[in-house]
mmCIF file of C-alpha atoms in Angstrom:
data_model
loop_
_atom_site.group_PDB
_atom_site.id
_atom_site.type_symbol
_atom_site.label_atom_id
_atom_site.label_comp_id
_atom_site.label_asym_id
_atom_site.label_seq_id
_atom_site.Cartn_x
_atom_site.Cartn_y
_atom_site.Cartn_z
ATOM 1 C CA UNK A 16 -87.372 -11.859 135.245
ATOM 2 C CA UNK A 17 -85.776 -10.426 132.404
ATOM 3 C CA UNK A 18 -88.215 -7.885 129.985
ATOM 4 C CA UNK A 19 -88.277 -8.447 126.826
ATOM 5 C CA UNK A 20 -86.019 -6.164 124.409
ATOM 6 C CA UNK A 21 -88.255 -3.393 122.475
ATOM 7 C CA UNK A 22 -88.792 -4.146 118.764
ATOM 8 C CA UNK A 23 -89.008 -1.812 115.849
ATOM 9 C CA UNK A 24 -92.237 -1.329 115.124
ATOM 10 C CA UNK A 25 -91.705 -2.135 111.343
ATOM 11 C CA UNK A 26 -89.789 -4.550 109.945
ATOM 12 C CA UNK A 27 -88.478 -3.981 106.790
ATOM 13 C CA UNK A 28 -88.638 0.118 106.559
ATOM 14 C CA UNK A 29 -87.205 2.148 103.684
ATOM 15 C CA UNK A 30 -87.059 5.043 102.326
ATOM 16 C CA UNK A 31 -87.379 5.760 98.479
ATOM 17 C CA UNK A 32 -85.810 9.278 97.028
ATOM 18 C CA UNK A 33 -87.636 9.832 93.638
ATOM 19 C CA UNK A 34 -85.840 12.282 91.198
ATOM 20 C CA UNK A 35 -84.485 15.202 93.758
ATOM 21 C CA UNK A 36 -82.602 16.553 90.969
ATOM 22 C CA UNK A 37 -80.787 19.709 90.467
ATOM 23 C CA UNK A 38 -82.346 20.567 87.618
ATOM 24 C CA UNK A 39 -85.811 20.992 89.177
ATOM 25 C CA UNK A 40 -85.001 23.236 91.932
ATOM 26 C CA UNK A 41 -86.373 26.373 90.099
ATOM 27 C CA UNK A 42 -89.393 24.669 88.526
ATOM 28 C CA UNK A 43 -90.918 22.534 91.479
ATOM 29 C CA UNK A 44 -93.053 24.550 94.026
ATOM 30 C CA UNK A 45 -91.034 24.885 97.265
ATOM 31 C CA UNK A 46 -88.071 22.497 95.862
ATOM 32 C CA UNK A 47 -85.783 23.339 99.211
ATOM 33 C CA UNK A 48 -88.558 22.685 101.509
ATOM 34 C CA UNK A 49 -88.723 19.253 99.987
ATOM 35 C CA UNK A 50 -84.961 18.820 100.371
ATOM 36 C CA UNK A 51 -85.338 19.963 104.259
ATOM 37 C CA UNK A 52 -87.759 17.091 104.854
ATOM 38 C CA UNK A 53 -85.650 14.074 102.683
ATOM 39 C CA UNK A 54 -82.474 15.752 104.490
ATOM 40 C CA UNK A 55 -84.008 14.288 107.882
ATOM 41 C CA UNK A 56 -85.523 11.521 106.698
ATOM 42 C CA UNK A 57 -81.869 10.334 105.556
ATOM 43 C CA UNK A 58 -80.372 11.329 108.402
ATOM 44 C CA UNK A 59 -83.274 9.210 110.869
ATOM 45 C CA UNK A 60 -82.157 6.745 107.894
ATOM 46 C CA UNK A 61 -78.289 6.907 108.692
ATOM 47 C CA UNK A 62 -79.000 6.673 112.372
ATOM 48 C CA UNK A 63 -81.353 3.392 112.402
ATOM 49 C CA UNK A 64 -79.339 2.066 109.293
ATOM 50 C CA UNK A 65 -82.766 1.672 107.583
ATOM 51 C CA UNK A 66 -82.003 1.387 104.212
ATOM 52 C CA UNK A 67 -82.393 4.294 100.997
ATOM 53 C CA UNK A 68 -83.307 3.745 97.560
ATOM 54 C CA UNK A 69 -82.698 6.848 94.981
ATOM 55 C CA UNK A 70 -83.162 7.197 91.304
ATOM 56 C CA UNK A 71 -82.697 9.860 89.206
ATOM 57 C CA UNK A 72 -84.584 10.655 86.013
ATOM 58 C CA UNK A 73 -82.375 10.369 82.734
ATOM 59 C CA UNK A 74 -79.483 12.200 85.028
ATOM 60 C CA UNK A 75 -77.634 12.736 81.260
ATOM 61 C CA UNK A 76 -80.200 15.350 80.593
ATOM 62 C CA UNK A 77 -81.450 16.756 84.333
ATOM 63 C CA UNK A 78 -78.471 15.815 86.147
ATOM 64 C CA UNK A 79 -77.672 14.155 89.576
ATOM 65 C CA UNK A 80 -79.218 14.261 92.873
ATOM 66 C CA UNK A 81 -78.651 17.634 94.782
ATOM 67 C CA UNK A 82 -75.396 17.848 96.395
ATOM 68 C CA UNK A 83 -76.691 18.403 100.005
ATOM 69 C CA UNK A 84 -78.551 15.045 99.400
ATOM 70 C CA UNK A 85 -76.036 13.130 97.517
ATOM 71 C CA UNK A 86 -73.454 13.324 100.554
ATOM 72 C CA UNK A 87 -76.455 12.023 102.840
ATOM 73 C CA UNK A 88 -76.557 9.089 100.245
ATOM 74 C CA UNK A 89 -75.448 5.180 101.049
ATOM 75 C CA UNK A 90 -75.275 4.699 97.635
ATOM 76 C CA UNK A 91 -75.625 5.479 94.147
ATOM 77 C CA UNK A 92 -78.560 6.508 92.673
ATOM 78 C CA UNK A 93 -80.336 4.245 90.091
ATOM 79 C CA UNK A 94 -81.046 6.227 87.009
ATOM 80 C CA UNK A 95 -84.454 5.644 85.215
ATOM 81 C CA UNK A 96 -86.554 6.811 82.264
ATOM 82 C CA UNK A 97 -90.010 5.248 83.408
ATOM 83 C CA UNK A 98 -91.706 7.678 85.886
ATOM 84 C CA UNK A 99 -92.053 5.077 88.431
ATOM 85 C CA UNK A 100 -89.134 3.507 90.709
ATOM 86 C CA UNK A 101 -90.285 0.431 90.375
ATOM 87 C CA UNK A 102 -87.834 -0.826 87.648
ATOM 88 C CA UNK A 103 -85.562 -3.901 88.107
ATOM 89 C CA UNK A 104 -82.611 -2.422 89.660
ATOM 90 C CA UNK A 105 -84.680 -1.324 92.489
ATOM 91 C CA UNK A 106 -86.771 -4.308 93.157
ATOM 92 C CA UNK A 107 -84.367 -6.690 92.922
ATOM 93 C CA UNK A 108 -83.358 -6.611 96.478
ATOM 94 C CA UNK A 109 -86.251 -5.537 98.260
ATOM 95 C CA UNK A 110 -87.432 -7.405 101.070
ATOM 96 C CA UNK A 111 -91.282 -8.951 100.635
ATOM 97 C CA UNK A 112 -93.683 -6.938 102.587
ATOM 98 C CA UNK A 113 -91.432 -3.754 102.940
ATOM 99 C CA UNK A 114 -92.610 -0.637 104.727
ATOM 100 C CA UNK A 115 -91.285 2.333 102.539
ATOM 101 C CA UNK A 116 -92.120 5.979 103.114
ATOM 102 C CA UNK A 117 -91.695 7.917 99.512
ATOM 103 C CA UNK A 118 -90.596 11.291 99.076
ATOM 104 C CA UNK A 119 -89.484 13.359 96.293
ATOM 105 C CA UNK A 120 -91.230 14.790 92.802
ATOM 106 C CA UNK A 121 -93.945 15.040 91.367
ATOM 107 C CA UNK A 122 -96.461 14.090 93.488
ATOM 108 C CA UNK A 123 -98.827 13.469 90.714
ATOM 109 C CA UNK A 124 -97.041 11.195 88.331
ATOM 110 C CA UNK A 125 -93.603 9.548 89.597
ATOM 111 C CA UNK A 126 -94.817 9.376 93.306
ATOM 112 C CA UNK A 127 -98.162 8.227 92.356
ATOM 113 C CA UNK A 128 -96.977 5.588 89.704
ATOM 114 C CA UNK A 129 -94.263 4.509 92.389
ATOM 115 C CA UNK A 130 -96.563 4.077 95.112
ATOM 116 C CA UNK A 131 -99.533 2.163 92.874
ATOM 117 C CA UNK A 132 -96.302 -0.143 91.601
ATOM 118 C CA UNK A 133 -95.083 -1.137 95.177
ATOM 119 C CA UNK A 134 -98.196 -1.256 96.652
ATOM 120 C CA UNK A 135 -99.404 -3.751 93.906
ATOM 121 C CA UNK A 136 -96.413 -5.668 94.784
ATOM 122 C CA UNK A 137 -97.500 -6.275 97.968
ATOM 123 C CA UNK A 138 -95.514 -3.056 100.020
ATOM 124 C CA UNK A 139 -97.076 -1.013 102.312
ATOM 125 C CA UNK A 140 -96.133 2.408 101.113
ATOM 126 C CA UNK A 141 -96.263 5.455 103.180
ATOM 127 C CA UNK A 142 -96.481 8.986 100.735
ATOM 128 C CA UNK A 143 -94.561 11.693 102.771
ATOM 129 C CA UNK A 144 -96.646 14.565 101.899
ATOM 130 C CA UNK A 145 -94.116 17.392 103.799
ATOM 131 C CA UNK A 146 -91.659 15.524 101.139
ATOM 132 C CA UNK A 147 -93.403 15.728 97.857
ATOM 133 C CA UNK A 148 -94.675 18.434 95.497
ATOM 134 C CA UNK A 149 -95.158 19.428 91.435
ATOM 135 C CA UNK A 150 -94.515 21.961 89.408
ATOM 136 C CA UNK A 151 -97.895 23.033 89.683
ATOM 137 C CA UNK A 152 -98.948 22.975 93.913
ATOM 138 C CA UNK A 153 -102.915 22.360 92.981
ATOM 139 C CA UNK A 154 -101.311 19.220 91.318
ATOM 140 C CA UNK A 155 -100.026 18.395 94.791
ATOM 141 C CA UNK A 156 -103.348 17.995 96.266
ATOM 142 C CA UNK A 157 -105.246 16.244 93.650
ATOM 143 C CA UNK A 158 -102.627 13.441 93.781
ATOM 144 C CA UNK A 159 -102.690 13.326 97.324
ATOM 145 C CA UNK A 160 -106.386 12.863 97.883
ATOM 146 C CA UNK A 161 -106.225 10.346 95.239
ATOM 147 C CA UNK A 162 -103.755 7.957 97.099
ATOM 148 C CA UNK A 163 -105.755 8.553 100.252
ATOM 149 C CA UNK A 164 -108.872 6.451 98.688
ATOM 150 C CA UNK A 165 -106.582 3.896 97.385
ATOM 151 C CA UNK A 166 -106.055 0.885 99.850
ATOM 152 C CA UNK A 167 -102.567 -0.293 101.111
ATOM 153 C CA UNK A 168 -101.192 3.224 100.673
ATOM 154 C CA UNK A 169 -100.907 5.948 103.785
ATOM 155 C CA UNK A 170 -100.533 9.603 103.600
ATOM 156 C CA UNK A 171 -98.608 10.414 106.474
ATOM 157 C CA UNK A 172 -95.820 13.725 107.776
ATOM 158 C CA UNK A 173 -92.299 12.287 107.913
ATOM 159 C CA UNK A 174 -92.409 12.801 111.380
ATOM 160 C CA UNK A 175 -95.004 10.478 112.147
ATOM 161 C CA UNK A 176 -93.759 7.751 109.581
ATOM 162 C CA UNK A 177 -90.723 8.330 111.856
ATOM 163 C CA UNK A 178 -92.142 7.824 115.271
ATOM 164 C CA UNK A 179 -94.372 4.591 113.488
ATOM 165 C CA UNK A 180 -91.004 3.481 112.739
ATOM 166 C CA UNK A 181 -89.836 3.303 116.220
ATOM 167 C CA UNK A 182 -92.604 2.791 117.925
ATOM 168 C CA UNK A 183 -91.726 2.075 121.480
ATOM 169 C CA UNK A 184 -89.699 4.770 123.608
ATOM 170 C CA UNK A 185 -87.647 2.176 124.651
ATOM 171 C CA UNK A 186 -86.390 1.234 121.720
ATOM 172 C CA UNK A 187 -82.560 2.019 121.624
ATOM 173 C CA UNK A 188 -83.442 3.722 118.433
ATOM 174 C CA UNK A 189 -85.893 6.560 120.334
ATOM 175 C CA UNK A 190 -82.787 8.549 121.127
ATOM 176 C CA UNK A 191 -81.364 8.859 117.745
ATOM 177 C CA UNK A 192 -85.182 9.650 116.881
ATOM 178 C CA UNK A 193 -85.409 12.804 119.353
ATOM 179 C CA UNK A 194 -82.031 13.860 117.880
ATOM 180 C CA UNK A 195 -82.893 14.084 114.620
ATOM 181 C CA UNK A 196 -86.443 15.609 115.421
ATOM 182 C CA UNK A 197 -85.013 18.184 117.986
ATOM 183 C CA UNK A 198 -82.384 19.131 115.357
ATOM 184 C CA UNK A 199 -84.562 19.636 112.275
ATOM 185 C CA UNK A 200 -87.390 21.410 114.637
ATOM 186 C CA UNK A 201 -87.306 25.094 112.912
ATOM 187 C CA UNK A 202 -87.015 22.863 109.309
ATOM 188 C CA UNK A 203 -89.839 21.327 110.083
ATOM 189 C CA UNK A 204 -92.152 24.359 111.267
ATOM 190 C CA UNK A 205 -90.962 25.803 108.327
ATOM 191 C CA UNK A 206 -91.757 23.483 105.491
ATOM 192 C CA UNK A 207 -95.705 22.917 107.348
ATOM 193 C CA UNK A 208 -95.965 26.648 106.865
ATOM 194 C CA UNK A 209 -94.940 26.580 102.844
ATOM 195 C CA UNK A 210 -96.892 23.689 101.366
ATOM 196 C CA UNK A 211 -99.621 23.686 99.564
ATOM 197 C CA UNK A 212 -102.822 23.008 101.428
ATOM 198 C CA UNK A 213 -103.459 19.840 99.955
ATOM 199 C CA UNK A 214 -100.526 18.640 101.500
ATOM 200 C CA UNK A 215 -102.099 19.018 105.119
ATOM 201 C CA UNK A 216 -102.954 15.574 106.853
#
């Protein structure tokens, strides 16, 4: 009798990059610990071929996405001037009933306005908090416990979001999954240590 072959445990997962700009790095608390955790969420991305959605906020004036994200990138990223992703360029592709982890800045306006927007639209959203932050780390927090209480929207770590993903360690996929977590290990242990502690799960 032949088993049946393991399925992801999601269906339609994505990822959603909000505003990692350049620009930011010296005014967001622990900016590079931020990039650490997006850095492996793209490449988990790259190795499932899950699919990434970036924007960048009025690039003219704060510039593009970081250079050790852009190369990570499948493709460009969709500039915006609202806080949230949700704008048309972004939507107009995306799969009814997504499951999309979020990471990027700030925590309390573009990643809470993105998350509210998609999970109104009938996503289920999953806030990365090892891959968000503010200017201000109390901010962090406060926006965090806020999208805890609201329904269709989970604060996870990118490593679990990950492992949700997957689901079944005989997925084909669970190898790729090891090598990405094995090789961003020390990132990881470091970025847990540096964010705020409203950020803790």
């Amino acid at each position: 009798m032949s088993s049946t072959p393991a399925q992801l445990r999601f269906k339609n997962p994505k990822i959603f990059v909000c505003d990692i700009q350049d620009k930011f790095r010296n005014v967001i608390y622990e900016f590079d610990k931020i990039v650490l955790t997006t850095q492996k969420v793209l490449n988990f991305a790259k190795a499932l071929s899950i699919p990434v959605v970036t924007t960048t906020q009025t690039s003219a004036k704060l510039g593009p996405t970081v250079p050790s994200l852009a190369e990570l990138l499948p493709s460009p990223p969709h500039d915006k001037t609202r806080f949230s992703m949700f704008i048309p360029s972004v939507v107009a592709d995306l799969a009814p009933g997504s499951e999309i982890a979020l990471v990027g800045i700030e925590s309390h306006i573009c990643i809470t306005q993105t998350a509210l927007d998609l999970r109104d639209a009938g996503h289920k959203v999953y806030v990365l908090a090892d891959g968000v932050s503010s200017c201000n780390p109390g901010e962090v927090g406060v926006a965090l416990d806020r999208l805890r209480s609201e329904p269709g929207i989970t604060v996870t770590s990118s490593e679990s979001w990950m492992y949700e993903c997957v689901g079944d360690a005989s997925h084909p996929a669970f190898k790729s999954l090891i090598g990405v977590v094995k090789g961003s290990m020390a990132d990881t242990k470091q970025v847990w240590q540096s964010l705020p502690p409203g950020s803790k799960i």
